[in-house]
Coordinates of C-alpha atoms in Angstrom, one line a residue:
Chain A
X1 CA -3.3 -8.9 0.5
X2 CA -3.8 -5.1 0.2
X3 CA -4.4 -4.7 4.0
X4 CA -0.8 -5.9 4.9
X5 CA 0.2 -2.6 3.3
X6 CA -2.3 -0.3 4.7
X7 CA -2.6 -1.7 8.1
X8 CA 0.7 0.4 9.9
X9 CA 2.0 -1.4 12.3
X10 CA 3.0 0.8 15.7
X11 CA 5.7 -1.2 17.3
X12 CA 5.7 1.0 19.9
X13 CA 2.1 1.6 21.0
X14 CA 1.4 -2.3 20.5
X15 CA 4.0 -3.3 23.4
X16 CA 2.6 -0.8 25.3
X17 CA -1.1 -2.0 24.7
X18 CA 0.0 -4.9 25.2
X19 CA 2.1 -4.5 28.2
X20 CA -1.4 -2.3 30.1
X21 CA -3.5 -5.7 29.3
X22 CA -1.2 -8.2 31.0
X23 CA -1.0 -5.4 34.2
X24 CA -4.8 -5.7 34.4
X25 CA -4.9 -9.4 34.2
X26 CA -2.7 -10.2 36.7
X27 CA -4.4 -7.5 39.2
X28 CA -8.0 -8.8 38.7
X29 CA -6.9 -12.6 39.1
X30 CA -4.8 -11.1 42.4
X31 CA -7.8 -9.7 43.4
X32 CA -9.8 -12.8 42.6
X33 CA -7.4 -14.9 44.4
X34 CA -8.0 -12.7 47.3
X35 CA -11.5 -12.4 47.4
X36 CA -13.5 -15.1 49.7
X37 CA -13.9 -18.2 47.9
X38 CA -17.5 -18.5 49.4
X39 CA -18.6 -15.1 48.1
X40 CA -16.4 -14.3 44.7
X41 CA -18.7 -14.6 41.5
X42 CA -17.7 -16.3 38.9
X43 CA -14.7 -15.9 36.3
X44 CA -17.3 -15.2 33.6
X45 CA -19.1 -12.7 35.3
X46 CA -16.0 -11.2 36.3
X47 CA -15.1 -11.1 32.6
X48 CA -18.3 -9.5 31.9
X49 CA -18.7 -7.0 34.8
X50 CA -15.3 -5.7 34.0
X51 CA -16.0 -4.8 30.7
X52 CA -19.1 -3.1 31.8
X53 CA -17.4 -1.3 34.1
X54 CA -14.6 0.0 31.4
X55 CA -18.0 1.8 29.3
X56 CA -17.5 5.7 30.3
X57 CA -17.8 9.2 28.9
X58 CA -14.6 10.2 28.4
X59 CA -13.0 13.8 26.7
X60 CA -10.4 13.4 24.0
X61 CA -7.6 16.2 25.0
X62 CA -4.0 16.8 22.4
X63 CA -1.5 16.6 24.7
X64 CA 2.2 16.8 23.7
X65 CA 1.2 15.9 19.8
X66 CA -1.1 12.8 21.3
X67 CA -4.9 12.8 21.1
X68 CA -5.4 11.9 25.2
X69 CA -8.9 10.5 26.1
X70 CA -9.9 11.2 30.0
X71 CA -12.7 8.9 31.3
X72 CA -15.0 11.2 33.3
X73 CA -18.5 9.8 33.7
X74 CA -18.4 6.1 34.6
X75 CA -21.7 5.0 32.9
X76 CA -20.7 1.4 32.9
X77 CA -19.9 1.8 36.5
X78 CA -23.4 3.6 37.1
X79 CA -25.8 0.7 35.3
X80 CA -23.7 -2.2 37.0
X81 CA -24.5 -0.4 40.2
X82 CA -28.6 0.2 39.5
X83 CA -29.1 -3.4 38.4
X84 CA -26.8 -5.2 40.9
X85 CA -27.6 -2.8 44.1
X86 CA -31.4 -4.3 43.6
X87 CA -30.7 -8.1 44.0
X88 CA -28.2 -6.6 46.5
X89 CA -25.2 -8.6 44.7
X90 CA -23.5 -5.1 44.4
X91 CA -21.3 -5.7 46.9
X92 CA -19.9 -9.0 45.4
X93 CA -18.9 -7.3 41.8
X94 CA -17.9 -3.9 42.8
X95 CA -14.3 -4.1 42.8
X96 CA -14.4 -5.7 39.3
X97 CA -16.3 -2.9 38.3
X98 CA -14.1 -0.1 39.1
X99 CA -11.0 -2.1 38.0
X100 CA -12.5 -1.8 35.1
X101 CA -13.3 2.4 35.1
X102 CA -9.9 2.0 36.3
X103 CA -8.6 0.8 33.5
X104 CA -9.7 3.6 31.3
X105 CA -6.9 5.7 33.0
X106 CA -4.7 2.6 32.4
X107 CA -4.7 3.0 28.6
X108 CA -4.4 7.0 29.1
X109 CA -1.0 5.9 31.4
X110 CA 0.2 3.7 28.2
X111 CA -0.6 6.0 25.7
X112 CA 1.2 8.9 27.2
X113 CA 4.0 6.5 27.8
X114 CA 4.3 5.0 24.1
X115 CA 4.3 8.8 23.3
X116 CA 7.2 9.2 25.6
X117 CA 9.2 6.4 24.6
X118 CA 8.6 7.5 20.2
X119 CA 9.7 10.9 21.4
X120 CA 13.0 9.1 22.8
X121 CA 13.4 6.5 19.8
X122 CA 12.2 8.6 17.2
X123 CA 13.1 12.0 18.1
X124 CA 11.4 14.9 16.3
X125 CA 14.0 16.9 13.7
X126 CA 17.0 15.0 14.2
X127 CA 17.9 14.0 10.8
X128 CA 19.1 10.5 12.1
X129 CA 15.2 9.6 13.0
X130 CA 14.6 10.4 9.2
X131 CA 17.7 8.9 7.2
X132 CA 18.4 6.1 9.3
X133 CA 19.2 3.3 6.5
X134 CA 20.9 4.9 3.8
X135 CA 22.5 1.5 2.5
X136 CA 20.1 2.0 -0.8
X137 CA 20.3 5.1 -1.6
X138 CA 20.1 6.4 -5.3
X139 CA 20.3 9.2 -6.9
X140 CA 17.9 10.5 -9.9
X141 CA 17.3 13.6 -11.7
X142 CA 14.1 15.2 -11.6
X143 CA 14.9 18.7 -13.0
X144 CA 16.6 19.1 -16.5
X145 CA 18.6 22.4 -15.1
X146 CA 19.9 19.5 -12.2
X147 CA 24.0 19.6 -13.7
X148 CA 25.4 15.9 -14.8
X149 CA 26.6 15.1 -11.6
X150 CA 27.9 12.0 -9.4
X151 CA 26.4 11.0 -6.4
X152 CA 29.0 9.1 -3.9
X153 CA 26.7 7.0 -1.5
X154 CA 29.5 5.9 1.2
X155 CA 30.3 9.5 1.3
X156 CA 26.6 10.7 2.0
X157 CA 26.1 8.3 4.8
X158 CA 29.4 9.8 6.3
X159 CA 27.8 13.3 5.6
X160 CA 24.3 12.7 7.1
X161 CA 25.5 13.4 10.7
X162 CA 26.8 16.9 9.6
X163 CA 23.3 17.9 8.7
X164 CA 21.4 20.5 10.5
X165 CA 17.8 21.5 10.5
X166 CA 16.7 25.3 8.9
X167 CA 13.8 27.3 8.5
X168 CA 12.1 26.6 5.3
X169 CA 11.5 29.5 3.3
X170 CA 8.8 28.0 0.8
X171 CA 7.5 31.1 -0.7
X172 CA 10.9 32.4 -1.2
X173 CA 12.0 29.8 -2.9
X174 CA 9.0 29.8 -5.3
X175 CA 9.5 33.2 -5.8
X176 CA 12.6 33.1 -6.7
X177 CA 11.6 30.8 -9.5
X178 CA 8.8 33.0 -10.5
X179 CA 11.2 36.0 -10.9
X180 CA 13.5 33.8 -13.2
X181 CA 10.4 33.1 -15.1
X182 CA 8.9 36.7 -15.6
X183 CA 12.9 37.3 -16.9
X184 CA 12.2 34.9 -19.6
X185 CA 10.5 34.4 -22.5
X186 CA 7.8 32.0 -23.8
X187 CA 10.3 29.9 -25.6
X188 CA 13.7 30.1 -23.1
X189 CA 11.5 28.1 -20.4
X190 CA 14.3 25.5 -20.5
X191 CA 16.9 27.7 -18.7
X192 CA 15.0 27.8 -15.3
X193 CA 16.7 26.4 -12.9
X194 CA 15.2 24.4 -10.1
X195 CA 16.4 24.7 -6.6
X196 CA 16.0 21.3 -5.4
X197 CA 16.7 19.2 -9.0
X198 CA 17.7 15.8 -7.5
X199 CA 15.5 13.3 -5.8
X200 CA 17.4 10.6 -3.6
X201 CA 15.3 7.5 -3.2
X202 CA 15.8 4.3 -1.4
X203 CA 16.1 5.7 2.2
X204 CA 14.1 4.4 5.5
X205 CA 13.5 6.4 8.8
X206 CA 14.0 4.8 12.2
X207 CA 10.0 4.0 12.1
X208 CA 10.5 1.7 9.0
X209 CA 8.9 4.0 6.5
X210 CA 10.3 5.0 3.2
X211 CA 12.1 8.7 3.0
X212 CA 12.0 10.7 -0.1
X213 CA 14.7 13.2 -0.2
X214 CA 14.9 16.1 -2.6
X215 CA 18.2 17.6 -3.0
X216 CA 19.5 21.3 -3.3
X217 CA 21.0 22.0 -6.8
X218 CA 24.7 22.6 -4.6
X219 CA 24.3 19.2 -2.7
X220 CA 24.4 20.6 0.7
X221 CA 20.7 21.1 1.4
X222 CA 18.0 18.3 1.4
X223 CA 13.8 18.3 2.2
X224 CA 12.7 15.4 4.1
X225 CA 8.9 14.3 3.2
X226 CA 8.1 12.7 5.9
X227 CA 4.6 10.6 6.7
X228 CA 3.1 14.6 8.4
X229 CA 6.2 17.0 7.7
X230 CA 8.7 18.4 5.8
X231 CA 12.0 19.2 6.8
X232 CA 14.8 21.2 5.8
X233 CA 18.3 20.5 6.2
X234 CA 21.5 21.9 5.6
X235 CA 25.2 21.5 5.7
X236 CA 28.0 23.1 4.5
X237 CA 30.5 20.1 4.8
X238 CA 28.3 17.8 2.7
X239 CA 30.6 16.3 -0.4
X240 CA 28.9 13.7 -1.3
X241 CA 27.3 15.1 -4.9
X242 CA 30.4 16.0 -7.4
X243 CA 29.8 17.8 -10.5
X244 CA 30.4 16.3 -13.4
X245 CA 31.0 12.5 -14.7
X246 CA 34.4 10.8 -13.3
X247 CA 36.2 9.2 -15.6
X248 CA 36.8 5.9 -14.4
Chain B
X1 CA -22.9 -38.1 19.8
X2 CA -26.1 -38.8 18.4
X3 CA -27.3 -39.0 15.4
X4 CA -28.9 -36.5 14.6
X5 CA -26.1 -34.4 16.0
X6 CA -23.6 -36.5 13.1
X7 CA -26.0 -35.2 10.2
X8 CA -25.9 -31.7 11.1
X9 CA -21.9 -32.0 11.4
X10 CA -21.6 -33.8 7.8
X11 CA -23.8 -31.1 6.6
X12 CA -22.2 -28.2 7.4
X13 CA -18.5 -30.2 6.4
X14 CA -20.3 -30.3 3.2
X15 CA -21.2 -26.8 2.9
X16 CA -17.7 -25.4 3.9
X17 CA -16.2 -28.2 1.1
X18 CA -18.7 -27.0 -1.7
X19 CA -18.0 -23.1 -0.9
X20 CA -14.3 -23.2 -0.9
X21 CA -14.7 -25.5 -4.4
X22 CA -16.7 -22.7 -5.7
X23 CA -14.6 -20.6 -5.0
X24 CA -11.1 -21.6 -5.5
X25 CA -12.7 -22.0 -9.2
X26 CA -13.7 -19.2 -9.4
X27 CA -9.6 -17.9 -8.2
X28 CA -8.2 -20.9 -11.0
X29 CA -7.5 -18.7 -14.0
X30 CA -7.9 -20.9 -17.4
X31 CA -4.9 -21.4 -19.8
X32 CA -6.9 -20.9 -22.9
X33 CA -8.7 -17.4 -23.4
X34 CA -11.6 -16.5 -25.8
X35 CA -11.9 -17.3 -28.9
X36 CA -12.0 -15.1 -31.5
X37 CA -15.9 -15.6 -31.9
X38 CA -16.4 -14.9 -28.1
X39 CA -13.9 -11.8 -28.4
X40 CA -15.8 -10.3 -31.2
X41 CA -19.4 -10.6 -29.5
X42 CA -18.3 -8.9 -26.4
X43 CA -16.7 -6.1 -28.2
X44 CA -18.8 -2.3 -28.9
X45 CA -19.8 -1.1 -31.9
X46 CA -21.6 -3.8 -33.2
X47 CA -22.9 -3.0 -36.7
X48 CA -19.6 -2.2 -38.0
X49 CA -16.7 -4.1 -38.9
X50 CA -14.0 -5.9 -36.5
X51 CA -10.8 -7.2 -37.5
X52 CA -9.2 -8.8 -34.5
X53 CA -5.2 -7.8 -34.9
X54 CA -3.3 -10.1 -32.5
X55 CA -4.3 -11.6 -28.9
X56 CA -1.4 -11.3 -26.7
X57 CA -1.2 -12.5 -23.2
X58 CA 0.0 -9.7 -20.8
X59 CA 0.1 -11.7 -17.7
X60 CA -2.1 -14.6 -16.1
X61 CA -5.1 -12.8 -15.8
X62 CA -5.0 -10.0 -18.5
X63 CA -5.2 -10.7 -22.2
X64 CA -4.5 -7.1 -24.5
X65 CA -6.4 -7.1 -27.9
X66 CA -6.1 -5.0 -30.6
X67 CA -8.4 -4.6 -33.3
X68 CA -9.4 -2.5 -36.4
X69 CA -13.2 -1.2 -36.5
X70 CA -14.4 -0.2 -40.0
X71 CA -11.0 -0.8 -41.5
X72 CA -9.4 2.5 -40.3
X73 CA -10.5 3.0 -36.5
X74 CA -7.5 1.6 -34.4
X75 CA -8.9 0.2 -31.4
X76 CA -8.1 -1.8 -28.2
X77 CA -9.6 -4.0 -25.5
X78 CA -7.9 -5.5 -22.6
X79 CA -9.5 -8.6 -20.7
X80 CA -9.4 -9.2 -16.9
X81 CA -10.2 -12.7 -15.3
X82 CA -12.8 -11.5 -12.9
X83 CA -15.5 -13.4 -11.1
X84 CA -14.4 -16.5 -12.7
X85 CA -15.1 -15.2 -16.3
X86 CA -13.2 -12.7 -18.9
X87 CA -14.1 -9.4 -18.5
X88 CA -13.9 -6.9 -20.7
X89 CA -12.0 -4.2 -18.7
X90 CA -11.8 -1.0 -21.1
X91 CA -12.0 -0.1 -24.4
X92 CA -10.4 2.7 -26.5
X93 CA -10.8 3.9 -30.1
X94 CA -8.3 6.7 -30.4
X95 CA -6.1 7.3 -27.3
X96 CA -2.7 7.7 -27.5
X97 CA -0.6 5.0 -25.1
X98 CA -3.0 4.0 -21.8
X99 CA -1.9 2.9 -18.6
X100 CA -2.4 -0.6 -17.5
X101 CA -2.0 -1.9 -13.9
X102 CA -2.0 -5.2 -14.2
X103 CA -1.4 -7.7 -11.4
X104 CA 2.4 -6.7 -10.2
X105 CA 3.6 -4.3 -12.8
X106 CA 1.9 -1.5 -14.9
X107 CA 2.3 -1.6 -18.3
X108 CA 1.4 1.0 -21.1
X109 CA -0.3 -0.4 -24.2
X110 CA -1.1 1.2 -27.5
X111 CA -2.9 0.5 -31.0
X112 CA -2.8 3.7 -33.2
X113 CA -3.5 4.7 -37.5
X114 CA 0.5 3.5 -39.1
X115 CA -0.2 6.9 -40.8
X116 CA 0.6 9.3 -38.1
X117 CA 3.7 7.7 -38.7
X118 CA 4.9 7.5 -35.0
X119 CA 8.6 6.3 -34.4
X120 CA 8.4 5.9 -30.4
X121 CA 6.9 7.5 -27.3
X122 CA 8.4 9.7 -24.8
X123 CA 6.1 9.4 -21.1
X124 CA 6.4 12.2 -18.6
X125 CA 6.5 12.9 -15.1
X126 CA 5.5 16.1 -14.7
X127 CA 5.0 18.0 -11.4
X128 CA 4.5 21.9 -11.2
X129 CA 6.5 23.6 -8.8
X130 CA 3.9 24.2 -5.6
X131 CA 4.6 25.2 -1.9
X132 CA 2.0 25.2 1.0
X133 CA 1.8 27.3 4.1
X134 CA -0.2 26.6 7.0
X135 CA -1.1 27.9 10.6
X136 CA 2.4 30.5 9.6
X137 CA 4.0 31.8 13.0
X138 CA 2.4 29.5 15.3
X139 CA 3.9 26.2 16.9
X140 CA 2.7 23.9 14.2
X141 CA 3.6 25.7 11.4
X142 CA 3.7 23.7 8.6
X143 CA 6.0 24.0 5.3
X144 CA 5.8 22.0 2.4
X145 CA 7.6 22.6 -0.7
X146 CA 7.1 20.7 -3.8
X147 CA 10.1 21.0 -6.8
X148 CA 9.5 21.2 -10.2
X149 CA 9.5 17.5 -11.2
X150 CA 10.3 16.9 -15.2
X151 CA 11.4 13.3 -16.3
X152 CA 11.0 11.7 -19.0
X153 CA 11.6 7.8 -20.8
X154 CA 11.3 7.0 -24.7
X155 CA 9.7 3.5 -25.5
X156 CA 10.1 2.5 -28.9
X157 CA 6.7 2.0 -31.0
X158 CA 7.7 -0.7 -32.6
X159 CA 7.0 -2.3 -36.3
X160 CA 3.1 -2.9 -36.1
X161 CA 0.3 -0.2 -35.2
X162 CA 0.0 -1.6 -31.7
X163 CA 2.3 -2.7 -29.0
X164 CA 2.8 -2.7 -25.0
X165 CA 5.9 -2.1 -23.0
X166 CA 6.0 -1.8 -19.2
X167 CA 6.5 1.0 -17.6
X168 CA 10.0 2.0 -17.5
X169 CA 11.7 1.6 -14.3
X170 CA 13.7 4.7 -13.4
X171 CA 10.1 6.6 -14.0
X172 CA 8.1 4.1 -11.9
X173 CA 10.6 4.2 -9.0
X174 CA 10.6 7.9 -9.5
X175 CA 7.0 8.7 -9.3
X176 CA 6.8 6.1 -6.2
X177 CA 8.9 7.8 -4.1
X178 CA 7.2 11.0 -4.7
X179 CA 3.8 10.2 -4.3
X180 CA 5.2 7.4 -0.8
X181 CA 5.3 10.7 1.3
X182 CA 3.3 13.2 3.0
X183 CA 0.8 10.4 3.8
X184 CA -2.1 13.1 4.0
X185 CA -0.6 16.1 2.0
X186 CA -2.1 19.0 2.0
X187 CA -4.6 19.7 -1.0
X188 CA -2.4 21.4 -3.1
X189 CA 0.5 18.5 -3.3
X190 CA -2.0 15.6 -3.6
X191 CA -1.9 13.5 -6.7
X192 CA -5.1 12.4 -8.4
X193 CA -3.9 9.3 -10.0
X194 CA -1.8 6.6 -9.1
X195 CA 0.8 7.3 -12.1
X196 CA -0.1 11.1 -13.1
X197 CA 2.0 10.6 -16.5
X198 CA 1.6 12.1 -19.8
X199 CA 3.1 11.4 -23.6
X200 CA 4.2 13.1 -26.4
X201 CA 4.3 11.1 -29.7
X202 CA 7.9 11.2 -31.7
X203 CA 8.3 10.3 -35.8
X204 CA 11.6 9.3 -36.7
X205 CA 13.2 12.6 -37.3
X206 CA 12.4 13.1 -33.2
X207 CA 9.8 15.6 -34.1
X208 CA 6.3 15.8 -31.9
X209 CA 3.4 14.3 -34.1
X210 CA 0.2 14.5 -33.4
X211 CA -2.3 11.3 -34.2
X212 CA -4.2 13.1 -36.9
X213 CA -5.1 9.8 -38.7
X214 CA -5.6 7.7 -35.5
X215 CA -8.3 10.5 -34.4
X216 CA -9.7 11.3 -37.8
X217 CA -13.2 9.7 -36.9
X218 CA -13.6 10.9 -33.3
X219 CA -14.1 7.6 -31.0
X220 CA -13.8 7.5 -27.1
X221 CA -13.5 4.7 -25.0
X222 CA -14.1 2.9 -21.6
X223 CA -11.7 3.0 -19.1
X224 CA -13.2 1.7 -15.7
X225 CA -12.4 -0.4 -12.3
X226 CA -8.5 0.3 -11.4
X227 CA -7.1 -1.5 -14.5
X228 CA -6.5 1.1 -17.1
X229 CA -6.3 4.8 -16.7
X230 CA -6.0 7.5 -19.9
X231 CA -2.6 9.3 -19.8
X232 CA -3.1 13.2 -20.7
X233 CA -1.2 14.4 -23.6
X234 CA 2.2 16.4 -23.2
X235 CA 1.0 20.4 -23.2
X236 CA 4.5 21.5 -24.0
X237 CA 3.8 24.7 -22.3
X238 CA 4.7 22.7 -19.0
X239 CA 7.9 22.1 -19.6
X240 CA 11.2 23.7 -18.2

């Protein structure tokens, strides 16, 4: 069941989606309920003339981070109108029809809105979106120049809140590397020392997804990977990695 | 409901029955595998001599067998139940370990010359130091920094000339949670394989062998569909 995995699941923008669906329900049986019981066509056609009537031309604009579509040529509007305006039955299924252009800037309402509301859940940065379940947490080694070290996980969740968001200098930090390398020779490779040479695993972010964190060599700097990003954190406080084994 | 309305319902009862028969047989994995005769005639190289080693049983559906060609060319085979029949899935004459993913854990397998004296293998997770800039200055700059990632796990080799072990667990969690996140990373931190491993050979004085004998008459192999993937040999050069 591959697709379980791969399918991600947006809380968020479901309710939403589901939220703008039972709103347009309830307004076209309002309407329906409203409309003469001689004239009204019936609940198929409704069904029908309402999808119809959502088929547009629409732009897709980015705004704040979301891809925004805005319906602007109401096709679906424009070929109920030519066929029904003949048999002169246009009068009878208008109001279904531009409920259902309408609805078009419905969904554009909901997705700004679910965009909103992960912007307030999940906000962008703060390190507590990120880490939010530490519980599992390990430690592991990924670099040999990484000092024997002991990671203390009820101290790092006390830490997390202590750490704040940097500048990433990438390219200085590979450069620095590169110098230690042109210092070296061939054969004394094993002495370079890696600037982040932990990797702490078993973390989830607020959205559900798994963290990787790699961590600076003095245990007070971490790089988030998340799903799009990377981010850099720091704190001077953090006392959560000791050097050296204890000997308990 | 008439009649002939009742015919056309039993029919297509009928039909749904026989297609989910077919094809929950097809899903029923058999207890016994090949035999040794049916093993042999699906194997390559058909003029020259086969001596079927061992037939072990990896998990329901995948069946590892190791065989000597010609008397001196170490081989082995692995058998998938696919499309309600064994299938061979890859085939290797002088590899060092491979990877198999087979159907919750992977696994690396191995069938190599006794003379190249090998004591046990170390695999490799190995990741070059890499960093990636884009749209610098502007609003959506993006930073990515990837660290020099070396670790390594020994599996022993074990008395006979072939052997499987699964993949040791610290180094499966590890290169997991590496390759979990960015989702769509930029080119440069991408990773072409699902485990990106390599191995270096060991003799029992911990020295790095190479498998002279094992690869003495050339040989290649077949390694296709998702089941097993060739594992690149350590260059020592990319070590820190």
């Amino acid at each position: 069941m591959n697709f379980m995995f791969e399918f991600e699941w947006n809380t968020i923008e479901m309710v939403c989606t589901a939220t703008a669906w039972a709103i347009l329900c309830f307004w076209i049986i309002h309407m329906y309920k409203k409309h003469d019981p001689e004239k009204r066509p019936k609940k198929r056609k409704i069904v029908v003339i309402f999808l119809v009537g959502l088929f547009s031309v629409s732009i897709d604009l980015p705004v704040f981070g979301e891809m925004i579509s805005i319906a602007i040529l109401p096709i679906g509007l424009a070929v109920a109108y030519t066929v029904l305006n003949r048999s002169r039955r246009w009068e009878v299924y208008s109001r279904y029809a531009w409920s259902g252009f309408a609805a078009n800037y419905l969904f554009m309402v909901t997705t700004l809105v679910a965009a909103f509301l992960s912007s307030q859940l999940y906000p962008e940065g703060e390190i507590e979106t990120y880490l939010d379940d530490v519980s599992g947490a390990e430690l592991i080694t990924i670099h040999p120049s990484a000092k024997e070290s002991e990671f203390n996980a009820e101290q790092f969740e006390e830490d997390v809140s202590g750490f704040e968001l940097e500048d990433a200098d990438v390219i200085g930090w590979y450069e620095e590397v590169m110098e230690q390398e042109q210092d070296l020779e061939t054969n004394e490779r094993n002495q370079i020392k890696e600037k982040f040479p932990y990797l702490i695993t078993g973390i989830e972010s607020k959205e559900g997804d798994s963290v990787p964190v790699y961590l600076e060599a003095d245990g007070k700097g971490m790089l988030l990977n998340t799903k799009e990003n990377q981010y850099y954190y720091r704190s001077e406080s953090a006392s959560f990695l000791k050097e050296g084994v204890s000997e308990e | 409901m008439s009649r002939k309305q009742k015919g056309i319902l039993v029919l297509i009862l009928a039909c749904i029955i026989g297609i989910s028969v077919y094809f929950s047989q097809r899903m029923v994995v058999p207890d016994d595998f090949l035999s040794e005769q049916e093993i042999l005639a699906g194997l390559p190289l058909e003029n020259l001599d086969k001596e079927i080693q061992d037939i072990i049983q990896i998990d329901e559906k995948t069946y590892f067998v190791p065989y000597i060609a010609d008397e001196n060319v170490y081989s082995t085979s692995i058998f998938k139940w696919l499309d309600g029949k064994w299938t061979n899935v890859s085939e290797s004459t002088w590899a060092g370990p491979l990877l198999l993913q087979a159907d919750s854990e992977p696994y690396v397998f191995w069938n190599i010359h006794p003379g190249d004296n090998v004591e046990n293998w170390e695999l490799y997770f190995l990741y070059s130091r890499d960093y990636s800039l884009s749209y610098p200055g502007s609003e959506d700059e993006k930073t990515f920094y990837m660290p020099h990632i070396q670790v390594s796990e020994t599996i022993s080799k074990g008395e006979e000339s072939y052997g499987y072990a699964p993949l040791p667990v610290e180094l499966k969690n590890t290169v997991e949670a590496v390759t979990t996140n960015p989702k769509s990373p930029p080119e440069t931190l991408s990773f072409s394989m699902k485990y990106p491993l390599s191995w270096q050979a060991h003799n029992s004085e911990g020295e790095a062998v190479i498998l002279e004998k094992t690869r003495q008459y050339g040989g290649g192999g077949r390694y296709g569909g998702d089941y097993v993937s060739m594992l690149n040999e350590l260059i020592e050069e990319e070590l820190e």
